[in-house]
């Protein structure tokens, strides 16, 4: 309650929490849903084990909280958009995706195509850009690598990205003093949104 008041007093809301692991242990999974409900968080970004989905189907119905599967790039079980699509197939519609577009770039996938494929089940987006479309690469300011930001925002609009979806900017370079670069990323995203 104190945390919710503190966030609300600043005119903010929490759009998502995670990335959380989920297993077949329904009691442990329930703890995260109970926390999210109490905190007013509508989306749990997740990396669920394959045997967690029966529990998650029950919990998303009970709590009306969405699960958004987060991809972590090459070698991860949810490497490609098709891996997420296969995982959520035949499950409650509240189980969908949180597409980390930077990791999809590292997996050789185009962000606009990922958005198109996951339309209707896309509940989160992580905007992150890389210099090359390969596993080992360096992060760059949004829009200066392989993400066409205006095309991404146009694709999100076409895909019906929900108004309460979680949209995050990630920039992980220059960890000692990243503020100036983060500001550049925010301005690039704002300019792209304004153009759509």
PDB file of C-alpha atoms in Angstrom:
ATOM      1  CA  UNK A   1       0.000   0.000   0.000  1.00  0.00           C
ATOM      2  CA  UNK A   2       2.832   2.399   0.847  1.00  0.00           C
ATOM      3  CA  UNK A   3       4.555   1.676  -2.457  1.00  0.00           C
ATOM      4  CA  UNK A   4       1.343   2.190  -4.437  1.00  0.00           C
ATOM      5  CA  UNK A   5       0.761   5.531  -2.687  1.00  0.00           C
ATOM      6  CA  UNK A   6       4.332   6.639  -3.319  1.00  0.00           C
ATOM      7  CA  UNK A   7       4.061   5.819  -7.029  1.00  0.00           C
ATOM      8  CA  UNK A   8       0.595   7.419  -7.364  1.00  0.00           C
ATOM      9  CA  UNK A   9       1.722  10.567  -5.518  1.00  0.00           C
ATOM     10  CA  UNK A  10       4.280  11.068  -8.276  1.00  0.00           C
ATOM     11  CA  UNK A  11       1.643  10.690 -11.001  1.00  0.00           C
ATOM     12  CA  UNK A  12       3.071   7.359 -12.094  1.00  0.00           C
ATOM     13  CA  UNK A  13       1.863   3.801 -12.573  1.00  0.00           C
ATOM     14  CA  UNK A  14       3.812   0.549 -12.821  1.00  0.00           C
ATOM     15  CA  UNK A  15       3.094  -1.046 -16.185  1.00  0.00           C
ATOM     16  CA  UNK A  16       4.989  -4.320 -15.728  1.00  0.00           C
ATOM     17  CA  UNK A  17       7.226  -6.323 -13.426  1.00  0.00           C
ATOM     18  CA  UNK A  18       9.872  -8.903 -14.268  1.00  0.00           C
ATOM     19  CA  UNK A  19      11.480 -10.739 -15.925  1.00  0.00           C
ATOM     20  CA  UNK A  20      10.227 -13.465 -13.584  1.00  0.00           C
ATOM     21  CA  UNK A  21      10.767 -17.179 -13.838  1.00  0.00           C
ATOM     22  CA  UNK A  22       7.743 -19.453 -13.524  1.00  0.00           C
ATOM     23  CA  UNK A  23       7.763 -23.204 -12.937  1.00  0.00           C
ATOM     24  CA  UNK A  24       5.134 -25.912 -12.488  1.00  0.00           C
ATOM     25  CA  UNK A  25       4.990 -24.950  -8.789  1.00  0.00           C
ATOM     26  CA  UNK A  26       1.580 -23.252  -8.721  1.00  0.00           C
ATOM     27  CA  UNK A  27       1.982 -22.039  -5.121  1.00  0.00           C
ATOM     28  CA  UNK A  28       5.217 -20.196  -5.956  1.00  0.00           C
ATOM     29  CA  UNK A  29       3.701 -18.783  -9.150  1.00  0.00           C
ATOM     30  CA  UNK A  30       0.708 -17.544  -7.144  1.00  0.00           C
ATOM     31  CA  UNK A  31       3.015 -15.445  -4.939  1.00  0.00           C
ATOM     32  CA  UNK A  32       4.075 -13.314  -7.913  1.00  0.00           C
ATOM     33  CA  UNK A  33       0.478 -12.863  -9.049  1.00  0.00           C
ATOM     34  CA  UNK A  34      -0.595 -11.918  -5.525  1.00  0.00           C
ATOM     35  CA  UNK A  35       2.204  -9.334  -5.361  1.00  0.00           C
ATOM     36  CA  UNK A  36       1.294  -7.920  -8.797  1.00  0.00           C
ATOM     37  CA  UNK A  37      -2.390  -7.635  -7.904  1.00  0.00           C
ATOM     38  CA  UNK A  38      -1.590  -5.872  -4.620  1.00  0.00           C
ATOM     39  CA  UNK A  39       0.796  -3.495  -6.404  1.00  0.00           C
ATOM     40  CA  UNK A  40      -1.658  -2.792  -9.255  1.00  0.00           C
ATOM     41  CA  UNK A  41       0.670  -4.212 -11.900  1.00  0.00           C
ATOM     42  CA  UNK A  42      -1.232  -5.512 -14.965  1.00  0.00           C
ATOM     43  CA  UNK A  43       1.611  -7.380 -16.706  1.00  0.00           C
ATOM     44  CA  UNK A  44       4.237  -9.856 -15.535  1.00  0.00           C
ATOM     45  CA  UNK A  45       7.176 -10.129 -17.902  1.00  0.00           C
ATOM     46  CA  UNK A  46       8.189 -13.767 -17.795  1.00  0.00           C
ATOM     47  CA  UNK A  47      10.569 -16.554 -18.703  1.00  0.00           C
ATOM     48  CA  UNK A  48       8.319 -19.536 -17.942  1.00  0.00           C
ATOM     49  CA  UNK A  49       9.438 -23.144 -17.937  1.00  0.00           C
ATOM     50  CA  UNK A  50       7.471 -25.186 -20.485  1.00  0.00           C
ATOM     51  CA  UNK A  51       5.712 -27.053 -17.667  1.00  0.00           C
ATOM     52  CA  UNK A  52       4.497 -23.783 -16.080  1.00  0.00           C
ATOM     53  CA  UNK A  53       1.730 -23.062 -18.575  1.00  0.00           C
ATOM     54  CA  UNK A  54      -1.044 -25.092 -16.916  1.00  0.00           C
ATOM     55  CA  UNK A  55      -0.527 -23.073 -13.734  1.00  0.00           C
ATOM     56  CA  UNK A  56      -0.267 -19.806 -15.673  1.00  0.00           C
ATOM     57  CA  UNK A  57      -3.521 -20.470 -17.545  1.00  0.00           C
ATOM     58  CA  UNK A  58      -5.314 -20.759 -14.206  1.00  0.00           C
ATOM     59  CA  UNK A  59      -3.610 -17.746 -12.634  1.00  0.00           C
ATOM     60  CA  UNK A  60      -4.148 -15.288 -15.504  1.00  0.00           C
ATOM     61  CA  UNK A  61      -7.860 -16.132 -15.387  1.00  0.00           C
ATOM     62  CA  UNK A  62      -8.104 -15.808 -11.621  1.00  0.00           C
ATOM     63  CA  UNK A  63      -6.105 -12.569 -11.286  1.00  0.00           C
ATOM     64  CA  UNK A  64      -6.758 -11.048 -14.752  1.00  0.00           C
ATOM     65  CA  UNK A  65      -3.061 -10.240 -15.023  1.00  0.00           C
ATOM     66  CA  UNK A  66      -1.247 -10.775 -18.314  1.00  0.00           C
ATOM     67  CA  UNK A  67       1.934 -12.789 -18.779  1.00  0.00           C
ATOM     68  CA  UNK A  68       4.386 -11.431 -21.367  1.00  0.00           C
ATOM     69  CA  UNK A  69       7.098 -13.902 -22.404  1.00  0.00           C
ATOM     70  CA  UNK A  70      10.438 -12.148 -22.746  1.00  0.00           C
ATOM     71  CA  UNK A  71      12.998 -13.317 -25.292  1.00  0.00           C
ATOM     72  CA  UNK A  72      16.681 -13.207 -24.387  1.00  0.00           C
ATOM     73  CA  UNK A  73      18.362 -13.664 -27.760  1.00  0.00           C
ATOM     74  CA  UNK A  74      20.362 -16.489 -29.299  1.00  0.00           C
ATOM     75  CA  UNK A  75      20.600 -19.731 -27.273  1.00  0.00           C
ATOM     76  CA  UNK A  76      17.534 -18.794 -25.185  1.00  0.00           C
ATOM     77  CA  UNK A  77      14.477 -21.071 -25.333  1.00  0.00           C
ATOM     78  CA  UNK A  78      12.384 -18.116 -26.590  1.00  0.00           C
ATOM     79  CA  UNK A  79      14.969 -16.974 -29.128  1.00  0.00           C
ATOM     80  CA  UNK A  80      12.714 -16.268 -32.126  1.00  0.00           C
ATOM     81  CA  UNK A  81       9.180 -14.906 -32.387  1.00  0.00           C
ATOM     82  CA  UNK A  82       8.011 -18.326 -33.587  1.00  0.00           C
ATOM     83  CA  UNK A  83       9.296 -19.864 -30.338  1.00  0.00           C
ATOM     84  CA  UNK A  84       7.053 -17.514 -28.348  1.00  0.00           C
ATOM     85  CA  UNK A  85       4.134 -18.152 -30.724  1.00  0.00           C
ATOM     86  CA  UNK A  86       4.476 -21.918 -30.251  1.00  0.00           C
ATOM     87  CA  UNK A  87       4.679 -21.526 -26.464  1.00  0.00           C
ATOM     88  CA  UNK A  88       1.489 -19.447 -26.188  1.00  0.00           C
ATOM     89  CA  UNK A  89      -0.519 -21.408 -28.742  1.00  0.00           C
ATOM     90  CA  UNK A  90      -3.682 -22.929 -27.219  1.00  0.00           C
ATOM     91  CA  UNK A  91      -3.255 -20.959 -23.994  1.00  0.00           C
ATOM     92  CA  UNK A  92      -5.310 -18.169 -22.478  1.00  0.00           C
ATOM     93  CA  UNK A  93      -5.134 -14.979 -24.557  1.00  0.00           C
ATOM     94  CA  UNK A  94      -3.690 -13.155 -21.535  1.00  0.00           C
ATOM     95  CA  UNK A  95      -0.482 -15.144 -22.069  1.00  0.00           C
ATOM     96  CA  UNK A  96       1.489 -13.291 -24.715  1.00  0.00           C
ATOM     97  CA  UNK A  97       4.810 -11.605 -25.404  1.00  0.00           C
ATOM     98  CA  UNK A  98       7.171  -8.914 -24.209  1.00  0.00           C
ATOM     99  CA  UNK A  99       9.297  -8.424 -27.310  1.00  0.00           C
ATOM    100  CA  UNK A 100      12.823  -7.259 -26.585  1.00  0.00           C
ATOM    101  CA  UNK A 101      13.538  -5.876 -30.042  1.00  0.00           C
ATOM    102  CA  UNK A 102      17.273  -5.687 -29.364  1.00  0.00           C
ATOM    103  CA  UNK A 103      17.473  -9.382 -28.555  1.00  0.00           C
ATOM    104  CA  UNK A 104      15.402 -10.142 -31.653  1.00  0.00           C
ATOM    105  CA  UNK A 105      17.968  -8.158 -33.669  1.00  0.00           C
ATOM    106  CA  UNK A 106      20.699 -10.326 -32.138  1.00  0.00           C
ATOM    107  CA  UNK A 107      18.676 -13.352 -33.297  1.00  0.00           C
ATOM    108  CA  UNK A 108      18.527 -11.995 -36.851  1.00  0.00           C
ATOM    109  CA  UNK A 109      14.867 -10.952 -36.789  1.00  0.00           C
ATOM    110  CA  UNK A 110      13.420  -7.659 -38.023  1.00  0.00           C
ATOM    111  CA  UNK A 111      11.540  -5.765 -35.293  1.00  0.00           C
ATOM    112  CA  UNK A 112       8.581  -4.824 -37.506  1.00  0.00           C
ATOM    113  CA  UNK A 113       8.125  -8.467 -38.553  1.00  0.00           C
ATOM    114  CA  UNK A 114       8.247  -9.606 -34.917  1.00  0.00           C
ATOM    115  CA  UNK A 115       5.541  -7.069 -34.042  1.00  0.00           C
ATOM    116  CA  UNK A 116       3.409  -8.247 -36.966  1.00  0.00           C
ATOM    117  CA  UNK A 117       3.762 -11.896 -35.967  1.00  0.00           C
ATOM    118  CA  UNK A 118       2.925 -11.276 -32.296  1.00  0.00           C
ATOM    119  CA  UNK A 119       0.027  -8.865 -32.954  1.00  0.00           C
ATOM    120  CA  UNK A 120      -2.880  -9.437 -30.606  1.00  0.00           C
ATOM    121  CA  UNK A 121      -0.696 -11.063 -27.952  1.00  0.00           C
ATOM    122  CA  UNK A 122       1.952  -8.359 -27.615  1.00  0.00           C
ATOM    123  CA  UNK A 123       1.829  -6.793 -24.136  1.00  0.00           C
ATOM    124  CA  UNK A 124       5.344  -5.392 -23.769  1.00  0.00           C
ATOM    125  CA  UNK A 125       8.118  -3.920 -25.897  1.00  0.00           C
ATOM    126  CA  UNK A 126      11.746  -3.308 -24.974  1.00  0.00           C
ATOM    127  CA  UNK A 127      13.313  -0.779 -27.319  1.00  0.00           C
ATOM    128  CA  UNK A 128      17.010  -1.531 -27.576  1.00  0.00           C
ATOM    129  CA  UNK A 129      19.238  -1.080 -30.631  1.00  0.00           C
ATOM    130  CA  UNK A 130      22.437  -2.813 -31.729  1.00  0.00           C
ATOM    131  CA  UNK A 131      25.171  -2.048 -34.238  1.00  0.00           C
ATOM    132  CA  UNK A 132      24.897  -5.458 -35.957  1.00  0.00           C
ATOM    133  CA  UNK A 133      22.245  -8.127 -36.340  1.00  0.00           C
ATOM    134  CA  UNK A 134      24.340 -10.836 -34.691  1.00  0.00           C
ATOM    135  CA  UNK A 135      24.753 -12.400 -31.274  1.00  0.00           C
ATOM    136  CA  UNK A 136      27.881 -10.537 -30.175  1.00  0.00           C
ATOM    137  CA  UNK A 137      27.474  -6.841 -30.904  1.00  0.00           C
ATOM    138  CA  UNK A 138      27.465  -3.490 -29.155  1.00  0.00           C
ATOM    139  CA  UNK A 139      24.504  -1.408 -28.100  1.00  0.00           C
ATOM    140  CA  UNK A 140      23.874   1.923 -29.804  1.00  0.00           C
ATOM    141  CA  UNK A 141      21.547   4.908 -29.404  1.00  0.00           C
ATOM    142  CA  UNK A 142      18.007   4.022 -30.481  1.00  0.00           C
ATOM    143  CA  UNK A 143      17.535   4.474 -34.211  1.00  0.00           C
ATOM    144  CA  UNK A 144      21.246   4.539 -35.073  1.00  0.00           C
ATOM    145  CA  UNK A 145      21.580   0.768 -35.479  1.00  0.00           C
ATOM    146  CA  UNK A 146      19.076  -1.647 -36.981  1.00  0.00           C
ATOM    147  CA  UNK A 147      15.823  -0.369 -35.450  1.00  0.00           C
ATOM    148  CA  UNK A 148      13.786   1.876 -37.728  1.00  0.00           C
ATOM    149  CA  UNK A 149      11.904   3.659 -34.935  1.00  0.00           C
ATOM    150  CA  UNK A 150       9.132   5.271 -37.033  1.00  0.00           C
ATOM    151  CA  UNK A 151       8.472   1.886 -38.679  1.00  0.00           C
ATOM    152  CA  UNK A 152       8.397   0.202 -35.242  1.00  0.00           C
ATOM    153  CA  UNK A 153       5.839   2.673 -33.865  1.00  0.00           C
ATOM    154  CA  UNK A 154       3.746   2.378 -37.048  1.00  0.00           C
ATOM    155  CA  UNK A 155       3.863  -1.432 -36.679  1.00  0.00           C
ATOM    156  CA  UNK A 156       2.802  -1.167 -33.016  1.00  0.00           C
ATOM    157  CA  UNK A 157      -0.138   0.990 -34.068  1.00  0.00           C
ATOM    158  CA  UNK A 158      -1.173  -1.505 -36.777  1.00  0.00           C
ATOM    159  CA  UNK A 159      -0.783  -4.390 -34.307  1.00  0.00           C
ATOM    160  CA  UNK A 160      -3.118  -2.717 -31.820  1.00  0.00           C
ATOM    161  CA  UNK A 161      -0.500  -2.513 -29.065  1.00  0.00           C
ATOM    162  CA  UNK A 162      -2.599  -1.952 -25.925  1.00  0.00           C
ATOM    163  CA  UNK A 163      -2.745   1.478 -24.295  1.00  0.00           C
ATOM    164  CA  UNK A 164      -1.664  -0.129 -21.015  1.00  0.00           C
ATOM    165  CA  UNK A 165       1.104  -2.169 -22.625  1.00  0.00           C
ATOM    166  CA  UNK A 166       4.604  -1.877 -21.163  1.00  0.00           C
ATOM    167  CA  UNK A 167       6.963   0.130 -23.371  1.00  0.00           C
ATOM    168  CA  UNK A 168      10.552   0.301 -22.083  1.00  0.00           C
ATOM    169  CA  UNK A 169      13.728   1.881 -23.376  1.00  0.00           C
ATOM    170  CA  UNK A 170      16.907  -0.039 -22.630  1.00  0.00           C
ATOM    171  CA  UNK A 171      20.419   1.278 -23.039  1.00  0.00           C
ATOM    172  CA  UNK A 172      23.195  -0.723 -21.395  1.00  0.00           C
ATOM    173  CA  UNK A 173      26.365   0.890 -22.698  1.00  0.00           C
ATOM    174  CA  UNK A 174      28.480   3.321 -20.668  1.00  0.00           C
ATOM    175  CA  UNK A 175      27.263   2.009 -17.283  1.00  0.00           C
ATOM    176  CA  UNK A 176      29.366   4.583 -15.363  1.00  0.00           C
ATOM    177  CA  UNK A 177      27.418   7.553 -16.784  1.00  0.00           C
ATOM    178  CA  UNK A 178      24.684   6.595 -19.276  1.00  0.00           C
ATOM    179  CA  UNK A 179      22.302   9.528 -18.639  1.00  0.00           C
ATOM    180  CA  UNK A 180      23.184  11.599 -21.724  1.00  0.00           C
ATOM    181  CA  UNK A 181      22.822   8.580 -24.022  1.00  0.00           C
ATOM    182  CA  UNK A 182      19.551   7.557 -22.382  1.00  0.00           C
ATOM    183  CA  UNK A 183      18.242  11.073 -23.012  1.00  0.00           C
ATOM    184  CA  UNK A 184      19.186  10.679 -26.691  1.00  0.00           C
ATOM    185  CA  UNK A 185      17.272   7.379 -26.807  1.00  0.00           C
ATOM    186  CA  UNK A 186      14.193   8.969 -25.203  1.00  0.00           C
ATOM    187  CA  UNK A 187      14.273  11.895 -27.636  1.00  0.00           C
ATOM    188  CA  UNK A 188      14.637   9.536 -30.612  1.00  0.00           C
ATOM    189  CA  UNK A 189      11.642   7.509 -29.400  1.00  0.00           C
ATOM    190  CA  UNK A 190       9.535  10.650 -28.821  1.00  0.00           C
ATOM    191  CA  UNK A 191      10.356  11.975 -32.288  1.00  0.00           C
ATOM    192  CA  UNK A 192       9.436   8.640 -33.874  1.00  0.00           C
ATOM    193  CA  UNK A 193       6.129   8.473 -31.955  1.00  0.00           C
ATOM    194  CA  UNK A 194       5.285  12.021 -33.019  1.00  0.00           C
ATOM    195  CA  UNK A 195       5.911  11.086 -36.663  1.00  0.00           C
ATOM    196  CA  UNK A 196       3.375   8.224 -36.568  1.00  0.00           C
TER     197      UNK A 196
END
